[in-house]
Short mmCIF file of C-alpha atoms and ligand atoms in Angstrom, two decimals:
data_model
loop_
_atom_site.label_atom_id
_atom_site.label_comp_id
_atom_site.label_asym_id
_atom_site.label_seq_id
_atom_site.Cartn_x
_atom_site.Cartn_y
_atom_site.Cartn_z
CA MET A 1 55.00 112.70 116.68
CA GLY A 2 55.28 116.34 117.84
CA LYS A 3 57.33 118.93 115.74
CA VAL A 4 60.18 118.85 118.25
CA ALA A 5 60.41 115.08 118.16
CA VAL A 6 60.72 115.11 114.29
CA GLY A 7 63.27 117.91 114.53
CA ALA A 8 65.26 115.79 116.98
CA ALA A 9 64.94 112.62 114.81
CA VAL A 10 66.00 114.71 111.81
CA VAL A 11 69.03 116.16 113.66
CA CYS A 12 69.90 112.85 114.92
CA ALA A 13 69.75 111.03 111.46
CA ALA A 14 71.82 114.00 110.01
CA ALA A 15 74.63 113.32 112.66
CA VAL A 16 74.51 109.76 112.27
CA CYS A 17 75.02 110.41 108.48
CA ALA A 18 77.64 112.70 108.90
CA ALA A 19 79.54 110.43 111.40
CA ALA A 20 79.12 107.41 108.92
CA ALA A 21 80.66 109.66 106.06
CA LEU A 22 83.54 110.68 108.50
CA VAL A 23 84.11 107.05 109.05
CA VAL A 24 84.12 106.27 105.46
CA ARG A 25 86.15 108.97 104.50
CA HIS A 26 88.58 108.05 107.35
CA ARG A 27 88.60 104.79 105.86
CA MET A 28 89.03 105.89 102.46
CA ILE A 29 91.93 108.19 103.64
CA SER A 30 93.55 105.17 105.66
CA SER A 31 93.21 102.83 102.92
CA ARG A 32 94.82 105.14 100.41
CA LYS A 33 97.72 105.70 102.92
CA TRP A 34 98.03 102.17 103.24
CA ALA A 35 97.92 101.46 99.71
CA ARG A 36 100.81 104.18 99.34
CA ALA A 37 102.85 102.52 102.18
CA VAL A 38 102.69 99.11 100.54
CA ALA A 39 103.56 100.95 97.09
CA ILE A 40 106.91 102.35 98.71
CA LEU A 41 107.56 98.84 100.16
CA LYS A 42 107.07 97.14 96.57
CA GLU A 43 109.15 99.90 94.79
CA PHE A 44 111.99 99.41 97.46
CA GLU A 45 111.81 95.74 96.93
CA GLU A 46 111.87 95.89 93.37
CA LYS A 47 115.11 98.08 93.32
CA CYS A 48 116.59 95.97 95.53
CA GLY A 49 116.09 92.84 93.25
CA THR A 50 119.15 90.66 92.67
CA PRO A 51 118.08 88.14 90.10
CA ILE A 52 120.69 85.57 89.18
CA LEU A 53 121.49 87.27 86.07
CA LYS A 54 122.28 90.58 87.90
CA LEU A 55 124.58 88.37 90.56
CA ARG A 56 126.36 87.12 87.65
CA GLN A 57 127.08 90.61 86.24
CA VAL A 58 128.27 91.41 89.91
CA ALA A 59 130.66 88.46 90.17
CA ASP A 60 132.19 89.26 86.56
CA ALA A 61 132.59 92.99 87.60
CA MET A 62 134.35 91.61 90.89
CA ASP A 63 136.75 89.28 88.79
CA VAL A 64 137.52 92.26 86.49
CA GLU A 65 138.21 94.82 89.14
CA MET A 66 140.45 92.20 91.04
CA HIS A 67 142.78 91.85 87.76
CA ALA A 68 142.61 95.67 87.67
CA GLY A 69 143.60 96.33 91.30
CA LEU A 70 146.32 93.71 91.01
CA ALA A 71 147.81 95.41 87.76
CA SER A 72 148.55 98.74 89.21
CA GLU A 73 148.41 100.71 92.41
CA GLY A 74 145.15 102.72 92.00
CA GLY A 75 144.02 100.91 88.96
CA SER A 76 140.76 100.01 90.62
CA LYS A 77 138.19 100.75 93.73
CA LEU A 78 139.56 97.46 95.03
CA ASN A 79 143.02 98.20 96.52
CA MET A 80 144.09 94.45 96.32
CA LEU A 81 146.80 95.17 99.20
CA ILE A 82 149.82 92.96 99.46
CA SER A 83 149.94 91.41 102.91
CA PHE A 84 153.57 90.15 102.86
CA VAL A 85 152.08 86.87 104.07
CA ASP A 86 153.56 84.48 101.52
CA ASN A 87 153.38 81.48 103.81
CA LEU A 88 150.27 80.38 105.57
CA PRO A 89 150.50 78.55 108.87
CA THR A 90 151.65 74.84 108.61
CA GLY A 91 150.54 73.50 112.35
CA ASP A 92 154.22 73.45 113.15
CA GLU A 93 153.99 77.01 114.97
CA GLU A 94 154.59 77.00 118.78
CA GLY A 95 155.62 79.13 121.64
CA LEU A 96 153.66 81.94 123.51
CA TYR A 97 152.27 84.88 121.71
CA TYR A 98 150.22 87.88 122.23
CA ALA A 99 147.67 89.04 119.75
CA LEU A 100 145.64 92.42 119.58
CA ASP A 101 142.40 92.49 117.53
CA LEU A 102 141.20 95.83 116.75
CA GLY A 103 138.58 96.59 114.04
CA GLY A 104 135.41 97.62 115.48
CA THR A 105 133.83 99.21 118.57
CA ASN A 106 135.38 96.58 120.78
CA PHE A 107 139.08 95.36 120.57
CA ARG A 108 140.48 92.12 122.21
CA VAL A 109 143.68 91.11 123.68
CA LEU A 110 144.69 87.56 123.58
CA ARG A 111 147.39 85.28 125.02
CA VAL A 112 147.99 82.25 122.81
CA HIS A 113 150.01 79.12 123.51
CA LEU A 114 150.81 77.22 120.29
CA GLY A 115 151.71 73.51 120.77
CA GLY A 116 153.39 72.88 117.26
CA LYS A 117 152.86 69.67 115.23
CA ASP A 118 149.60 67.53 116.52
CA ASN A 119 149.10 69.80 119.35
CA GLY A 120 147.26 72.82 117.94
CA VAL A 121 146.52 75.65 120.24
CA ILE A 122 146.97 74.43 123.63
CA GLY A 123 145.62 77.28 125.56
CA GLN A 124 144.24 80.82 124.99
CA GLU A 125 142.78 83.67 127.04
CA PHE A 126 141.62 86.91 126.13
CA GLU A 127 139.97 89.88 127.32
CA GLU A 128 137.52 92.47 125.50
CA VAL A 129 137.34 95.86 125.90
CA SER A 130 135.12 98.44 124.56
CA ILE A 131 136.39 101.50 123.00
CA PRO A 132 134.73 104.95 124.32
CA PRO A 133 132.99 106.49 121.40
CA HIS A 134 135.10 109.60 121.72
CA LEU A 135 138.12 107.62 120.95
CA MET A 136 136.80 106.57 117.60
CA THR A 137 137.05 110.12 116.27
CA GLY A 138 139.63 111.67 118.58
CA SER A 139 143.39 111.72 118.12
CA SER A 140 145.46 108.82 117.13
CA ASP A 141 147.52 109.10 120.13
CA ALA A 142 144.74 108.95 122.58
CA LEU A 143 143.36 105.79 120.77
CA PHE A 144 146.80 103.93 120.89
CA ASP A 145 147.64 104.97 124.46
CA PHE A 146 144.31 103.52 125.52
CA ILE A 147 144.97 100.12 123.64
CA ALA A 148 148.46 100.12 124.94
CA ALA A 149 147.22 100.57 128.61
CA ALA A 150 144.66 97.80 128.23
CA LEU A 151 147.40 95.40 126.69
CA ALA A 152 149.85 96.19 129.57
CA LYS A 153 146.96 95.39 132.10
CA PHE A 154 146.25 92.13 130.32
CA VAL A 155 149.95 91.19 130.29
CA GLY A 156 150.26 92.18 134.00
CA SER A 157 147.96 89.08 134.58
CA GLU A 158 150.27 86.95 132.86
CA PRO A 159 150.87 83.54 134.74
CA GLU A 160 154.69 82.62 135.53
CA GLY A 161 154.98 80.10 133.12
CA PHE A 162 154.18 82.72 130.21
CA HIS A 163 157.00 84.95 131.31
CA PRO A 164 159.75 85.27 128.33
CA PRO A 165 163.21 83.92 128.97
CA PRO A 166 165.66 86.72 130.14
CA GLY A 167 166.77 89.09 127.49
CA ARG A 168 163.94 88.06 125.37
CA GLN A 169 160.85 90.17 124.26
CA ARG A 170 157.20 89.20 123.90
CA GLU A 171 155.79 89.18 120.49
CA LEU A 172 152.49 90.40 119.15
CA GLY A 173 150.29 89.58 116.34
CA PHE A 174 148.36 92.90 115.57
CA THR A 175 145.18 92.54 113.83
CA PHE A 176 144.33 96.08 112.38
CA SER A 177 141.06 95.69 110.46
CA PHE A 178 141.33 98.66 108.31
CA PRO A 179 142.91 99.27 104.87
CA VAL A 180 146.68 99.43 105.35
CA ARG A 181 149.31 99.60 102.70
CA GLN A 182 151.81 97.34 104.18
CA THR A 183 155.58 97.90 103.68
CA SER A 184 156.61 94.62 105.42
CA ILE A 185 154.96 92.01 107.32
CA ALA A 186 155.11 94.14 110.55
CA SER A 187 154.81 97.68 109.29
CA GLY A 188 152.32 99.64 106.90
CA THR A 189 150.57 102.91 106.92
CA LEU A 190 146.75 103.48 107.34
CA ILE A 191 145.05 104.37 103.96
CA LYS A 192 141.61 105.44 105.20
CA TRP A 193 139.42 104.76 108.23
CA THR A 194 136.24 102.80 107.78
CA LYS A 195 133.17 101.67 109.96
CA GLY A 196 132.72 104.81 111.72
CA PHE A 197 136.26 105.49 112.77
CA ASN A 198 137.59 109.04 111.78
CA ILE A 199 140.73 109.97 113.33
CA GLU A 200 142.43 112.41 110.85
CA ASP A 201 145.85 112.27 112.14
CA ALA A 202 146.26 108.76 111.73
CA VAL A 203 145.63 108.50 108.14
CA GLY A 204 149.02 107.89 106.41
CA GLU A 205 150.53 107.07 109.78
CA ASP A 206 152.77 104.12 110.23
CA VAL A 207 150.58 102.14 112.32
CA VAL A 208 152.82 99.72 114.21
CA GLY A 209 155.03 102.72 114.83
CA GLU A 210 152.05 104.50 116.76
CA LEU A 211 151.31 101.32 118.81
CA THR A 212 154.81 100.88 119.60
CA LYS A 213 155.40 104.57 120.75
CA SER A 214 152.33 103.97 122.95
CA LEU A 215 153.76 100.54 124.24
CA GLU A 216 157.10 102.17 125.01
CA LYS A 217 155.35 105.28 126.94
CA ILE A 218 153.56 102.82 129.28
CA GLY A 219 156.94 100.85 129.66
CA LEU A 220 155.70 97.46 127.95
CA ASP A 221 158.43 95.77 126.02
CA MET A 222 156.88 93.99 123.49
CA ARG A 223 157.69 93.62 119.56
CA VAL A 224 154.86 93.78 117.04
CA ALA A 225 156.07 90.67 114.91
CA ALA A 226 153.12 90.92 112.22
CA LEU A 227 150.63 93.31 111.20
CA VAL A 228 147.62 91.91 109.51
CA ASN A 229 143.95 92.63 108.53
CA ASP A 230 141.28 90.40 109.95
CA THR A 231 140.51 88.70 106.85
CA ILE A 232 144.23 87.68 106.62
CA GLY A 233 144.13 86.71 110.25
CA THR A 234 141.12 84.46 109.60
CA LEU A 235 142.78 82.88 106.67
CA ALA A 236 145.74 82.07 108.62
CA GLY A 237 143.66 80.76 111.63
CA GLY A 238 141.51 78.89 109.09
CA ARG A 239 144.49 77.38 107.04
CA PHE A 240 146.16 76.15 110.58
CA TYR A 241 143.08 73.68 111.09
CA ASN A 242 142.41 73.07 107.39
CA GLN A 243 144.72 73.06 104.51
CA ASP A 244 142.02 73.46 102.00
CA VAL A 245 141.38 77.02 103.09
CA ILE A 246 141.94 79.42 100.20
CA ALA A 247 140.23 82.44 101.27
CA ALA A 248 138.54 84.27 104.15
CA VAL A 249 135.39 86.53 104.26
CA ILE A 250 134.37 88.89 107.11
CA LEU A 251 130.86 89.75 107.60
CA GLY A 252 130.46 91.81 110.49
CA THR A 253 130.40 95.43 111.22
CA GLY A 254 132.25 95.90 107.99
CA THR A 255 132.78 93.47 105.10
CA ASN A 256 136.08 92.40 103.05
CA ALA A 257 137.79 89.38 101.76
CA ALA A 258 141.22 87.94 101.24
CA TYR A 259 142.66 84.98 99.28
CA VAL A 260 145.77 83.26 98.13
CA GLU A 261 146.97 84.58 94.90
CA ARG A 262 149.84 83.42 92.65
CA ALA A 263 152.68 85.94 93.21
CA HIS A 264 153.25 86.09 89.42
CA ALA A 265 149.64 87.20 88.73
CA ILE A 266 150.19 90.20 90.56
CA PRO A 267 151.59 92.65 88.05
CA LYS A 268 152.21 95.36 90.61
CA TRP A 269 154.34 93.18 92.97
CA HIS A 270 157.76 94.47 92.77
CA GLY A 271 159.16 92.28 95.51
CA LEU A 272 160.92 88.82 95.24
CA ILE A 273 158.96 86.15 94.32
CA PRO A 274 158.45 83.98 97.40
CA LYS A 275 159.59 80.39 97.39
CA SER A 276 156.02 79.23 97.92
CA GLY A 277 155.02 81.31 94.77
CA ASP A 278 151.97 82.68 96.93
CA MET A 279 150.81 85.96 98.19
CA VAL A 280 147.98 86.51 100.26
CA ILE A 281 145.99 89.47 99.05
CA ASN A 282 143.57 91.75 101.42
CA MET A 283 141.13 92.79 98.50
CA GLU A 284 139.35 95.51 100.63
CA TRP A 285 136.15 94.64 98.88
CA GLY A 286 134.20 96.83 100.83
CA ASN A 287 135.04 99.47 98.45
CA PHE A 288 134.06 97.51 95.42
CA ARG A 289 131.46 99.33 93.39
CA SER A 290 129.83 98.59 89.96
CA SER A 291 126.88 99.94 88.00
CA HIS A 292 125.18 96.53 88.37
CA LEU A 293 124.85 97.15 92.35
CA PRO A 294 121.09 97.49 93.10
CA LEU A 295 121.56 100.89 94.79
CA THR A 296 118.32 102.69 95.94
CA GLU A 297 117.78 106.22 96.92
CA TYR A 298 118.03 105.21 100.64
CA ASP A 299 121.40 103.73 99.76
CA GLN A 300 122.36 106.91 98.35
CA ALA A 301 121.15 109.08 100.94
CA LEU A 302 122.92 106.88 103.53
CA ASP A 303 126.10 107.12 101.83
CA ALA A 304 125.94 110.93 101.19
CA GLU A 305 125.27 111.46 104.83
CA SER A 306 127.92 109.18 106.07
CA LEU A 307 131.69 109.53 107.40
CA ASN A 308 132.96 108.45 104.23
CA PRO A 309 130.78 109.52 101.22
CA GLY A 310 131.51 107.86 97.93
CA GLU A 311 133.53 104.92 99.71
CA GLN A 312 132.57 101.59 100.99
CA ILE A 313 129.53 101.14 98.85
CA PHE A 314 129.72 97.40 98.81
CA GLU A 315 130.17 97.61 102.50
CA LYS A 316 127.17 99.83 102.78
CA LEU A 317 124.93 97.37 101.13
CA ILE A 318 126.13 94.32 103.01
CA SER A 319 127.54 94.78 106.56
CA GLY A 320 126.29 94.99 109.99
CA MET A 321 126.95 98.51 110.46
CA TYR A 322 124.75 99.55 107.83
CA LEU A 323 121.71 96.84 107.45
CA GLY A 324 119.36 98.30 110.26
CA GLU A 325 120.12 101.92 109.09
CA ILE A 326 118.65 101.06 105.74
CA VAL A 327 115.36 99.57 107.05
CA ARG A 328 114.95 102.67 109.47
CA ARG A 329 115.18 104.96 106.47
CA ALA A 330 112.85 102.97 104.57
CA LEU A 331 110.54 103.18 107.52
CA LEU A 332 110.96 106.79 107.79
CA ARG A 333 109.88 107.24 104.19
CA MET A 334 106.86 105.35 104.96
CA ALA A 335 106.07 107.33 108.17
CA GLU A 336 106.50 110.68 106.39
CA GLU A 337 104.83 109.79 102.96
CA ALA A 338 102.10 107.48 104.00
CA ASP A 339 101.53 108.26 107.71
CA PHE A 340 102.39 104.64 108.15
CA PHE A 341 102.65 105.00 112.25
CA GLY A 342 99.82 107.84 112.67
CA ASP A 343 99.54 111.23 111.69
CA THR A 344 102.94 112.33 113.27
CA VAL A 345 106.37 110.71 112.42
CA PRO A 346 107.59 109.18 115.35
CA PRO A 347 110.54 111.44 116.30
CA LYS A 348 112.84 108.43 117.17
CA LEU A 349 112.56 107.14 113.75
CA LYS A 350 114.48 110.16 112.73
CA VAL A 351 117.55 109.37 114.49
CA PRO A 352 120.42 107.84 112.45
CA PHE A 353 121.55 104.28 113.39
CA ILE A 354 119.16 103.95 116.12
CA LEU A 355 118.00 100.88 114.70
CA ARG A 356 120.82 98.41 115.05
CA THR A 357 121.45 95.21 112.81
CA PRO A 358 120.95 92.82 115.80
CA ASP A 359 117.60 94.21 116.48
CA MET A 360 116.62 94.12 113.00
CA SER A 361 117.74 90.33 113.00
CA ALA A 362 115.56 89.65 116.17
CA MET A 363 112.60 91.11 114.26
CA HIS A 364 113.27 89.29 111.00
CA HIS A 365 113.51 85.98 113.09
CA ASP A 366 110.39 86.50 114.94
CA THR A 367 108.38 83.42 114.95
CA THR A 368 105.35 84.23 117.51
CA SER A 369 101.90 84.48 115.73
CA ASP A 370 101.44 88.14 116.54
CA LEU A 371 104.95 89.24 115.77
CA ARG A 372 105.52 90.18 119.37
CA VAL A 373 109.05 90.62 119.10
CA VAL A 374 108.71 93.19 116.13
CA GLY A 375 106.25 94.98 118.43
CA ASN A 376 108.33 95.11 121.19
CA LYS A 377 111.40 96.25 119.33
CA LEU A 378 109.22 98.98 117.65
CA LYS A 379 108.08 100.11 121.20
CA ASP A 380 111.55 99.93 123.05
CA ILE A 381 113.73 101.19 120.33
CA LEU A 382 111.42 103.56 118.30
CA GLU A 383 108.91 104.34 120.91
CA ILE A 384 106.16 103.35 118.55
CA SER A 385 103.28 101.65 120.39
CA ASN A 386 100.02 100.17 119.14
CA THR A 387 101.43 98.65 115.67
CA SER A 388 98.85 96.14 114.11
CA LEU A 389 99.72 92.67 112.93
CA LYS A 390 99.42 94.17 109.28
CA MET A 391 102.05 96.76 110.14
CA ARG A 392 104.44 94.59 111.99
CA LYS A 393 104.49 92.01 108.77
CA ILE A 394 105.44 95.15 106.44
CA VAL A 395 108.37 95.58 109.04
CA VAL A 396 109.58 92.03 108.62
CA GLU A 397 109.18 92.30 104.90
CA LEU A 398 111.35 95.12 104.97
CA CYS A 399 113.98 93.39 107.08
CA ASP A 400 113.75 90.61 104.52
CA ILE A 401 114.36 92.70 101.60
CA VAL A 402 117.50 94.39 103.02
CA ALA A 403 118.97 91.13 104.51
CA THR A 404 118.43 89.17 101.28
CA ARG A 405 120.18 91.80 99.11
CA GLY A 406 123.14 91.73 101.12
CA ALA A 407 123.65 88.04 101.47
CA ARG A 408 122.90 87.57 97.78
CA LEU A 409 125.58 90.29 97.00
CA ALA A 410 127.93 88.70 99.44
CA ALA A 411 127.50 85.34 97.73
CA ALA A 412 128.28 87.01 94.27
CA GLY A 413 131.35 88.45 95.59
CA ILE A 414 132.55 84.93 96.72
CA LEU A 415 131.81 83.74 93.11
CA GLY A 416 133.73 86.42 91.89
CA ILE A 417 137.01 85.34 93.76
CA LEU A 418 136.33 81.69 92.91
CA LYS A 419 136.36 82.92 89.18
CA LYS A 420 139.53 84.99 89.52
CA ILE A 421 141.21 81.72 91.07
CA GLY A 422 139.65 79.30 88.68
CA ARG A 423 137.74 77.28 91.29
CA ASP A 424 134.13 78.24 90.05
CA THR A 425 133.93 75.14 87.78
CA VAL A 426 135.32 71.77 88.03
CA LYS A 427 138.01 70.65 85.70
CA VAL A 428 137.85 67.34 84.12
CA GLY A 429 139.53 64.64 86.17
CA GLU A 430 140.16 67.09 88.94
CA LYS A 431 138.03 67.46 92.10
CA GLN A 432 139.78 69.78 94.36
CA ASN A 433 138.14 71.10 97.65
CA SER A 434 138.12 74.90 98.24
CA VAL A 435 137.46 75.99 101.70
CA ILE A 436 136.27 79.51 102.36
CA ALA A 437 136.65 80.61 106.38
CA LEU A 438 133.94 83.22 107.13
CA ASP A 439 133.70 85.15 110.31
CA GLY A 440 131.90 88.20 111.72
CA GLY A 441 128.89 88.76 113.85
CA LEU A 442 126.53 89.07 110.94
CA PHE A 443 127.51 85.53 109.51
CA GLU A 444 127.42 84.12 113.17
CA HIS A 445 124.25 85.55 114.45
CA TYR A 446 122.08 86.61 111.46
CA THR A 447 120.70 83.13 110.56
CA LYS A 448 118.52 84.13 107.91
CA PHE A 449 121.51 86.27 106.31
CA ARG A 450 123.85 83.07 106.50
CA VAL A 451 121.32 80.72 105.10
CA CYS A 452 120.53 82.91 102.16
CA LEU A 453 124.14 83.54 101.32
CA GLU A 454 124.83 79.64 101.47
CA SER A 455 122.04 78.85 99.38
CA THR A 456 122.69 81.76 96.88
CA LEU A 457 126.33 80.78 96.18
CA LYS A 458 125.23 77.00 95.65
CA GLU A 459 122.54 78.41 93.21
CA LEU A 460 125.15 80.33 91.49
CA LEU A 461 127.87 77.57 91.28
CA GLY A 462 125.53 74.82 90.20
CA ASP A 463 125.36 71.23 91.73
CA GLU A 464 128.73 70.02 90.59
CA ALA A 465 131.11 72.82 91.46
CA ALA A 466 128.86 73.41 94.48
CA GLU A 467 130.14 70.38 95.97
CA THR A 468 133.89 71.34 95.96
CA ILE A 469 133.16 74.57 97.53
CA VAL A 470 132.86 74.59 101.68
CA ILE A 471 132.07 77.46 103.63
CA GLU A 472 133.43 77.05 107.15
CA HIS A 473 132.96 79.29 110.12
CA ALA A 474 136.10 80.24 111.50
CA ASN A 475 135.04 81.17 114.93
CA ASP A 476 137.12 84.32 116.07
CA GLY A 477 139.96 82.99 113.68
CA SER A 478 141.37 86.39 113.29
CA GLY A 479 143.21 86.82 116.88
CA ILE A 480 144.57 83.09 116.70
CA GLY A 481 145.52 83.79 113.29
CA ALA A 482 147.60 86.84 114.07
CA ALA A 483 149.34 84.97 116.87
CA LEU A 484 150.34 82.29 114.34
CA LEU A 485 151.62 84.70 111.93
CA ALA A 486 153.60 86.34 115.03
CA ALA A 487 155.04 82.99 115.59
CA SER A 488 156.15 82.53 111.84
CA HIS A 489 157.60 85.76 111.72
CA SER A 490 159.22 85.68 115.26
CA GLN A 491 162.81 87.29 115.72
CA TYR A 492 163.63 84.18 117.48
CA LEU A 493 162.95 81.72 114.85
CA GLY A 494 165.92 79.04 114.93
CA VAL A 495 167.53 80.70 117.73
CA GLU A 496 168.03 78.21 120.65
CA GLU A 497 166.49 79.28 124.03
CA SER A 498 169.64 79.69 126.19
C1 GLC B 501 136.34 97.17 106.72
C2 GLC B 501 137.78 97.43 106.70
C3 GLC B 501 138.53 96.13 106.28
C4 GLC B 501 138.03 94.97 107.46
C5 GLC B 501 136.35 94.93 107.16
C6 GLC B 501 135.85 93.93 108.32
O1 GLC B 501 135.96 96.92 105.40
O2 GLC B 501 138.10 98.45 105.70
O3 GLC B 501 139.88 96.16 106.49
O4 GLC B 501 138.50 93.85 106.86
O5 GLC B 501 136.09 96.11 107.41
O6 GLC B 501 136.29 94.12 109.44
#
């Protein structure tokens, strides 16, 4: 071999060695990064842990806070709001009523025909309208004017048989799914906004007064006969079909619960004890907090950057508005600290609330062998392409951690209510069924969340008690429930039609 050839061979060998070294180094770096990403995931999983003992502590804390909130105004983070609903539907309600259901990015207007005993709901029609985002943070006049206009349009399509007799007003059940301090069944003031609404001039305002003003402005003669939270509407709607319903839980954009309490067990209640002896309480459990809640740094950052820092902590762990956002935050950390998606952090991953819970749910339920749905969601929403199967599996794991924690905490909350009303155990010689009406998009559409909630509640209750507790999906019960409550609080009750 000539000198030149030897030289060339040496140079080649050196280059091959260098390249091989580079590959090894790259592999070492990427395996180190991978290990870091897995470590972030594992640490997150550990902090989100909800072993049964912790859930029992959460349930006990819920029970304690319920007592405190019932004892005095401001006695607890739980407002335990008095709804002025002391009689739930009996099934005898009849007549034609309107309902308005406002509580998220959409609102619904409904027309309900109640048939009285044995006939149930004879007919209902509804329309759904989405609220332009600028109205969720604008002025209260603008929001109520917009709603009144939609309601007027809907009333305009009223069939002839629906027109009220001369001299009578149309009556409305108004489901307003925010914390309201009620002053009667049909009046109350807004305590604060939740779920991304932030209209300053509406806080402390008379909610029905505002709506009525807008209805008058547009020339619609309609009386608000009942003002209810969605949990109260769902409880009323559930009771119409099943007299064993004792509580209602919403798992949607936000989360909350209502239940039937004995009026004498409400020390802060200074009204007349109703004949029924009962009073429905809107817990506003979204605002529950306890040192037993498994809060992580991601939850703390989400809370600090939210529109309502320090508020609605339970809601921020459980409800549909936040689950996808928690997953995004954990993924962002993995991208920043472990180059999980390559050398640069995908810009879209930095956009708050870009990953919505329905998309998280779709990824979590992906059954394709190559996790194609996960790959497509990452590409379409976050503009991250070329993800490996290994990476997609991590994303699914993240979804699982966040959804499981939320579902198990919701189950613990339900156990807290059952404890408060003494239905968490079976008394000797007594087998009383208790039905809890559940509604909301998260419960309805996020199957793994629902299944986990149901199995956790069974686990917490034990076999014997679990047999007496039924979770029933009250499909869109809150609108019908509001119409039912409008019927039972109609100004024309007992007045013969002329
Ligand atoms: C939020 C509201 C509450 C409502 C719940 C479910 O928590 O504050 O009033 O019931 O969302 O919509």
